[in-house]
Amino acid sequence: MKSRRITVGDRAWTVRVDGPESRHSVLLLPDTGDPVDVYDQVCARLHTSDLRTIAVESIADLDPAGVYAILDELGVPWVNVAGRGAGAELGWQLCAGGFGRFISLVVADRGHPATPGADGTVADAGCRPVELSATLLVTKNLPRAVAEASGRYVYGEFRMVEIDVDNVATEADHELATQIVLRTSLW
């Protein structure tokens, strides 16, 4: 994958861009502490489905404004979003506020930020619902009840898929890629 450093003001992020030149791109957001190559197997599968991938190496100091800056710098007008853990939480926030810029959402390990988590705390009570189709992968790290409660914050088609793994990116890359491809398809 080709690495590219994107600097905006005093902040900088490294993204790995690869895949066929296509109108369809997928933004992949890792969890905190994930290695830079966590999505390599997922990306390889997505490339065979004619999808271009933009994998952020680290979400440290990345916020919605930073994501917009990255997409603008890469010349990507709209994108499908996928993430796990903290990257999933950022994905929910992006898609809640960026109507028209984001096409679909596939997340794992985190429910919508306005829903109580497994410990009963709410990450962001002010997070708006997403107005697009979303898939939530229920893993060992996300109780089904939290996932089900997230459905009320999706104003598009909502799908839950249960996968009995800890890290969907490394233990079930085929399933994650499949769910992303299903969300990027118009059929």
PDB file of C-alpha atoms in Angstrom:
ATOM      1  CA  MET A   1       0.000   0.000   0.000  1.00  0.00           C
ATOM      2  CA  LYS A   2       1.169   3.501  -0.724  1.00  0.00           C
ATOM      3  CA  SER A   3       1.616   5.648   2.391  1.00  0.00           C
ATOM      4  CA  ARG A   4       0.861   9.322   2.257  1.00  0.00           C
ATOM      5  CA  ARG A   5       1.415  11.925   4.976  1.00  0.00           C
ATOM      6  CA  ILE A   6      -1.293  14.571   5.149  1.00  0.00           C
ATOM      7  CA  THR A   7      -0.652  17.729   7.150  1.00  0.00           C
ATOM      8  CA  VAL A   8      -3.271  20.265   8.148  1.00  0.00           C
ATOM      9  CA  GLY A   9      -2.029  23.124  10.258  1.00  0.00           C
ATOM     10  CA  ASP A  10       0.020  21.641  13.078  1.00  0.00           C
ATOM     11  CA  ARG A  11      -1.506  18.151  12.797  1.00  0.00           C
ATOM     12  CA  ALA A  12      -0.474  15.317  10.476  1.00  0.00           C
ATOM     13  CA  TRP A  13      -1.752  11.841   9.700  1.00  0.00           C
ATOM     14  CA  THR A  14      -0.447   8.979   7.616  1.00  0.00           C
ATOM     15  CA  VAL A  15      -2.908   7.162   5.386  1.00  0.00           C
ATOM     16  CA  ARG A  16      -2.387   4.108   3.218  1.00  0.00           C
ATOM     17  CA  VAL A  17      -4.148   4.419  -0.121  1.00  0.00           C
ATOM     18  CA  ASP A  18      -4.463   1.540  -2.550  1.00  0.00           C
ATOM     19  CA  GLY A  19      -6.803  -0.304  -4.856  1.00  0.00           C
ATOM     20  CA  PRO A  20      -8.218   0.345  -8.280  1.00  0.00           C
ATOM     21  CA  GLU A  21      -8.995   3.862  -9.428  1.00  0.00           C
ATOM     22  CA  SER A  22     -12.689   3.820  -8.742  1.00  0.00           C
ATOM     23  CA  ARG A  23     -15.535   6.121  -7.819  1.00  0.00           C
ATOM     24  CA  HIS A  24     -16.074   3.910  -4.781  1.00  0.00           C
ATOM     25  CA  SER A  25     -13.758   4.363  -1.808  1.00  0.00           C
ATOM     26  CA  VAL A  26     -13.750   2.971   1.711  1.00  0.00           C
ATOM     27  CA  LEU A  27     -12.291   4.873   4.670  1.00  0.00           C
ATOM     28  CA  LEU A  28     -10.962   2.421   7.280  1.00  0.00           C
ATOM     29  CA  LEU A  29     -10.563   3.694  10.848  1.00  0.00           C
ATOM     30  CA  PRO A  30      -8.562   1.512  13.292  1.00  0.00           C
ATOM     31  CA  ASP A  31      -8.964   1.094  17.023  1.00  0.00           C
ATOM     32  CA  THR A  32      -6.543   2.818  19.382  1.00  0.00           C
ATOM     33  CA  GLY A  33      -3.302   0.839  19.483  1.00  0.00           C
ATOM     34  CA  ASP A  34      -3.950  -1.174  16.318  1.00  0.00           C
ATOM     35  CA  PRO A  35      -0.854  -1.818  14.178  1.00  0.00           C
ATOM     36  CA  VAL A  36      -0.633   0.169  10.932  1.00  0.00           C
ATOM     37  CA  ASP A  37      -1.260  -2.967   8.871  1.00  0.00           C
ATOM     38  CA  VAL A  38      -4.379  -4.092  10.767  1.00  0.00           C
ATOM     39  CA  TYR A  39      -6.569  -3.687   7.677  1.00  0.00           C
ATOM     40  CA  ASP A  40      -4.175  -5.113   5.044  1.00  0.00           C
ATOM     41  CA  GLN A  41      -6.113  -8.374   4.560  1.00  0.00           C
ATOM     42  CA  VAL A  42      -9.423  -6.506   4.474  1.00  0.00           C
ATOM     43  CA  CYS A  43      -8.016  -4.098   1.884  1.00  0.00           C
ATOM     44  CA  ALA A  44      -6.780  -6.938  -0.331  1.00  0.00           C
ATOM     45  CA  ARG A  45     -10.299  -8.381  -0.347  1.00  0.00           C
ATOM     46  CA  LEU A  46     -11.891  -4.992  -1.035  1.00  0.00           C
ATOM     47  CA  HIS A  47      -9.552  -4.331  -3.966  1.00  0.00           C
ATOM     48  CA  THR A  48     -10.842  -7.473  -5.706  1.00  0.00           C
ATOM     49  CA  SER A  49     -14.324  -5.956  -5.415  1.00  0.00           C
ATOM     50  CA  ASP A  50     -13.176  -2.817  -7.279  1.00  0.00           C
ATOM     51  CA  LEU A  51     -13.018  -0.668  -4.151  1.00  0.00           C
ATOM     52  CA  ARG A  52     -10.301   1.852  -3.403  1.00  0.00           C
ATOM     53  CA  THR A  53      -9.186   1.867   0.233  1.00  0.00           C
ATOM     54  CA  ILE A  54      -7.995   4.678   2.467  1.00  0.00           C
ATOM     55  CA  ALA A  55      -6.659   3.188   5.707  1.00  0.00           C
ATOM     56  CA  VAL A  56      -5.754   5.666   8.426  1.00  0.00           C
ATOM     57  CA  GLU A  57      -2.684   4.337  10.252  1.00  0.00           C
ATOM     58  CA  SER A  58      -3.615   5.850  13.630  1.00  0.00           C
ATOM     59  CA  ILE A  59      -6.612   7.782  14.876  1.00  0.00           C
ATOM     60  CA  ALA A  60      -4.589   9.575  17.555  1.00  0.00           C
ATOM     61  CA  ASP A  61      -5.686  13.240  17.471  1.00  0.00           C
ATOM     62  CA  LEU A  62      -8.058  12.506  14.572  1.00  0.00           C
ATOM     63  CA  ASP A  63     -11.461  14.170  14.732  1.00  0.00           C
ATOM     64  CA  PRO A  64     -14.191  14.756  12.137  1.00  0.00           C
ATOM     65  CA  ALA A  65     -12.503  17.947  10.888  1.00  0.00           C
ATOM     66  CA  GLY A  66      -9.275  15.988  10.357  1.00  0.00           C
ATOM     67  CA  VAL A  67     -11.132  13.309   8.390  1.00  0.00           C
ATOM     68  CA  TYR A  68     -12.669  15.979   6.137  1.00  0.00           C
ATOM     69  CA  ALA A  69      -9.204  17.442   5.585  1.00  0.00           C
ATOM     70  CA  ILE A  70      -7.786  14.020   4.669  1.00  0.00           C
ATOM     71  CA  LEU A  71     -10.604  13.353   2.192  1.00  0.00           C
ATOM     72  CA  ASP A  72     -10.247  16.838   0.679  1.00  0.00           C
ATOM     73  CA  GLU A  73      -6.489  16.411   0.290  1.00  0.00           C
ATOM     74  CA  LEU A  74      -7.026  13.059  -1.454  1.00  0.00           C
ATOM     75  CA  GLY A  75      -9.763  14.509  -3.682  1.00  0.00           C
ATOM     76  CA  VAL A  76     -12.403  12.056  -2.447  1.00  0.00           C
ATOM     77  CA  PRO A  77     -15.885  13.640  -2.638  1.00  0.00           C
ATOM     78  CA  TRP A  78     -17.740  10.851  -0.805  1.00  0.00           C
ATOM     79  CA  VAL A  79     -16.756   7.663   0.951  1.00  0.00           C
ATOM     80  CA  ASN A  80     -18.026   4.546   2.708  1.00  0.00           C
ATOM     81  CA  VAL A  81     -16.849   4.405   6.333  1.00  0.00           C
ATOM     82  CA  ALA A  82     -15.725   1.347   8.296  1.00  0.00           C
ATOM     83  CA  GLY A  83     -14.116   1.186  11.712  1.00  0.00           C
ATOM     84  CA  ARG A  84     -13.626  -0.820  14.857  1.00  0.00           C
ATOM     85  CA  GLY A  85     -13.306   0.209  18.488  1.00  0.00           C
ATOM     86  CA  ALA A  86     -12.393   3.880  18.804  1.00  0.00           C
ATOM     87  CA  GLY A  87     -12.414   4.066  14.993  1.00  0.00           C
ATOM     88  CA  ALA A  88     -16.036   2.889  15.040  1.00  0.00           C
ATOM     89  CA  GLU A  89     -16.923   5.623  17.513  1.00  0.00           C
ATOM     90  CA  LEU A  90     -15.330   8.209  15.208  1.00  0.00           C
ATOM     91  CA  GLY A  91     -17.214   6.639  12.287  1.00  0.00           C
ATOM     92  CA  TRP A  92     -20.552   7.068  14.078  1.00  0.00           C
ATOM     93  CA  GLN A  93     -19.717  10.739  14.768  1.00  0.00           C
ATOM     94  CA  LEU A  94     -18.669  11.366  11.166  1.00  0.00           C
ATOM     95  CA  CYS A  95     -21.785   9.851   9.675  1.00  0.00           C
ATOM     96  CA  ALA A  96     -24.039  11.662  12.148  1.00  0.00           C
ATOM     97  CA  GLY A  97     -22.799  15.036  10.995  1.00  0.00           C
ATOM     98  CA  GLY A  98     -21.741  14.620   7.386  1.00  0.00           C
ATOM     99  CA  PHE A  99     -24.886  14.008   5.384  1.00  0.00           C
ATOM    100  CA  GLY A 100     -23.965  13.751   1.716  1.00  0.00           C
ATOM    101  CA  ARG A 101     -20.250  13.098   2.257  1.00  0.00           C
ATOM    102  CA  PHE A 102     -20.638   9.584   3.620  1.00  0.00           C
ATOM    103  CA  ILE A 103     -22.502   6.772   1.859  1.00  0.00           C
ATOM    104  CA  SER A 104     -22.602   3.912   4.360  1.00  0.00           C
ATOM    105  CA  LEU A 105     -21.260   2.846   7.729  1.00  0.00           C
ATOM    106  CA  VAL A 106     -19.883  -0.508   8.914  1.00  0.00           C
ATOM    107  CA  VAL A 107     -18.694  -0.590  12.525  1.00  0.00           C
ATOM    108  CA  ALA A 108     -17.546  -3.165  15.073  1.00  0.00           C
ATOM    109  CA  ASP A 109     -17.076  -3.153  18.852  1.00  0.00           C
ATOM    110  CA  ARG A 110     -18.928   0.132  19.526  1.00  0.00           C
ATOM    111  CA  GLY A 111     -22.584   1.044  19.566  1.00  0.00           C
ATOM    112  CA  HIS A 112     -23.856   4.506  18.691  1.00  0.00           C
ATOM    113  CA  PRO A 113     -22.231   7.036  21.081  1.00  0.00           C
ATOM    114  CA  ALA A 114     -25.640   8.134  22.439  1.00  0.00           C
ATOM    115  CA  THR A 115     -26.475   4.617  23.662  1.00  0.00           C
ATOM    116  CA  PRO A 116     -25.290   3.360  27.044  1.00  0.00           C
ATOM    117  CA  GLY A 117     -22.301   1.051  26.691  1.00  0.00           C
ATOM    118  CA  ALA A 118     -21.799  -2.244  28.499  1.00  0.00           C
ATOM    119  CA  ASP A 119     -20.855  -0.343  31.662  1.00  0.00           C
ATOM    120  CA  GLY A 120     -23.905   1.937  31.406  1.00  0.00           C
ATOM    121  CA  THR A 121     -22.026   5.110  30.461  1.00  0.00           C
ATOM    122  CA  VAL A 122     -22.944   7.198  27.445  1.00  0.00           C
ATOM    123  CA  ALA A 123     -19.955   8.337  25.357  1.00  0.00           C
ATOM    124  CA  ASP A 124     -21.696  11.288  23.647  1.00  0.00           C
ATOM    125  CA  ALA A 125     -25.337  11.986  24.496  1.00  0.00           C
ATOM    126  CA  GLY A 126     -25.439  14.761  21.892  1.00  0.00           C
ATOM    127  CA  CYS A 127     -24.400  12.578  18.951  1.00  0.00           C
ATOM    128  CA  ARG A 128     -27.112  12.779  16.304  1.00  0.00           C
ATOM    129  CA  PRO A 129     -28.549   9.725  14.544  1.00  0.00           C
ATOM    130  CA  VAL A 130     -27.007   8.659  11.253  1.00  0.00           C
ATOM    131  CA  GLU A 131     -29.158   9.092   8.158  1.00  0.00           C
ATOM    132  CA  LEU A 132     -27.696   6.316   6.050  1.00  0.00           C
ATOM    133  CA  SER A 133     -27.523   2.543   5.993  1.00  0.00           C
ATOM    134  CA  ALA A 134     -25.390   1.015   8.712  1.00  0.00           C
ATOM    135  CA  THR A 135     -24.101  -2.410   9.710  1.00  0.00           C
ATOM    136  CA  LEU A 136     -23.019  -3.084  13.283  1.00  0.00           C
ATOM    137  CA  LEU A 137     -20.798  -6.104  13.846  1.00  0.00           C
ATOM    138  CA  VAL A 138     -21.499  -7.577  17.277  1.00  0.00           C
ATOM    139  CA  THR A 139     -18.275  -9.122  18.610  1.00  0.00           C
ATOM    140  CA  LYS A 140     -17.126 -10.413  21.983  1.00  0.00           C
ATOM    141  CA  ASN A 141     -16.395  -6.769  22.881  1.00  0.00           C
ATOM    142  CA  LEU A 142     -19.943  -5.494  22.239  1.00  0.00           C
ATOM    143  CA  PRO A 143     -22.989  -6.845  24.068  1.00  0.00           C
ATOM    144  CA  ARG A 144     -25.978  -7.537  21.828  1.00  0.00           C
ATOM    145  CA  ALA A 145     -28.208  -5.253  23.945  1.00  0.00           C
ATOM    146  CA  VAL A 146     -25.935  -2.281  23.204  1.00  0.00           C
ATOM    147  CA  ALA A 147     -26.012  -3.119  19.495  1.00  0.00           C
ATOM    148  CA  GLU A 148     -29.802  -3.415  19.473  1.00  0.00           C
ATOM    149  CA  ALA A 149     -30.176  -0.058  21.254  1.00  0.00           C
ATOM    150  CA  SER A 150     -28.030   1.550  18.540  1.00  0.00           C
ATOM    151  CA  GLY A 151     -30.677   0.736  15.937  1.00  0.00           C
ATOM    152  CA  ARG A 152     -32.880   3.598  17.106  1.00  0.00           C
ATOM    153  CA  TYR A 153     -30.089   6.000  16.067  1.00  0.00           C
ATOM    154  CA  VAL A 154     -29.978   4.792  12.469  1.00  0.00           C
ATOM    155  CA  TYR A 155     -32.460   6.453  10.102  1.00  0.00           C
ATOM    156  CA  GLY A 156     -31.534   4.126   7.248  1.00  0.00           C
ATOM    157  CA  GLU A 157     -31.457   0.370   6.867  1.00  0.00           C
ATOM    158  CA  PHE A 158     -29.843  -1.157   9.972  1.00  0.00           C
ATOM    159  CA  ARG A 159     -28.230  -4.572  10.048  1.00  0.00           C
ATOM    160  CA  MET A 160     -26.582  -6.411  12.949  1.00  0.00           C
ATOM    161  CA  VAL A 161     -24.182  -9.279  12.312  1.00  0.00           C
ATOM    162  CA  GLU A 162     -22.871 -11.400  15.177  1.00  0.00           C
ATOM    163  CA  ILE A 163     -19.266 -12.609  14.916  1.00  0.00           C
ATOM    164  CA  ASP A 164     -17.685 -14.515  17.780  1.00  0.00           C
ATOM    165  CA  VAL A 165     -14.230 -12.863  17.691  1.00  0.00           C
ATOM    166  CA  ASP A 166     -12.291 -10.249  19.647  1.00  0.00           C
ATOM    167  CA  ASN A 167     -10.753  -8.389  16.684  1.00  0.00           C
ATOM    168  CA  VAL A 168     -12.859  -8.495  13.535  1.00  0.00           C
ATOM    169  CA  ALA A 169     -10.090  -6.925  11.412  1.00  0.00           C
ATOM    170  CA  THR A 170      -7.610  -9.717  12.075  1.00  0.00           C
ATOM    171  CA  GLU A 171      -9.746 -12.715  13.048  1.00  0.00           C
ATOM    172  CA  ALA A 172     -12.636 -12.272  10.599  1.00  0.00           C
ATOM    173  CA  ASP A 173     -11.254 -10.076   7.810  1.00  0.00           C
ATOM    174  CA  HIS A 174     -13.340 -11.999   5.267  1.00  0.00           C
ATOM    175  CA  GLU A 175     -16.569 -11.199   7.132  1.00  0.00           C
ATOM    176  CA  LEU A 176     -15.666  -7.535   7.610  1.00  0.00           C
ATOM    177  CA  ALA A 177     -14.809  -7.201   3.921  1.00  0.00           C
ATOM    178  CA  THR A 178     -18.058  -8.923   2.950  1.00  0.00           C
ATOM    179  CA  GLN A 179     -20.134  -6.549   5.062  1.00  0.00           C
ATOM    180  CA  ILE A 180     -18.338  -3.532   3.582  1.00  0.00           C
ATOM    181  CA  VAL A 181     -18.905  -4.797   0.030  1.00  0.00           C
ATOM    182  CA  LEU A 182     -22.603  -5.367   0.782  1.00  0.00           C
ATOM    183  CA  ARG A 183     -22.928  -1.785   2.025  1.00  0.00           C
ATOM    184  CA  THR A 184     -21.109  -0.303  -0.976  1.00  0.00           C
ATOM    185  CA  SER A 185     -23.312  -2.118  -3.480  1.00  0.00           C
ATOM    186  CA  LEU A 186     -26.421  -0.390  -4.770  1.00  0.00           C
ATOM    187  CA  TRP A 187     -28.430  -3.595  -5.168  1.00  0.00           C
TER     188      TRP A 187
END
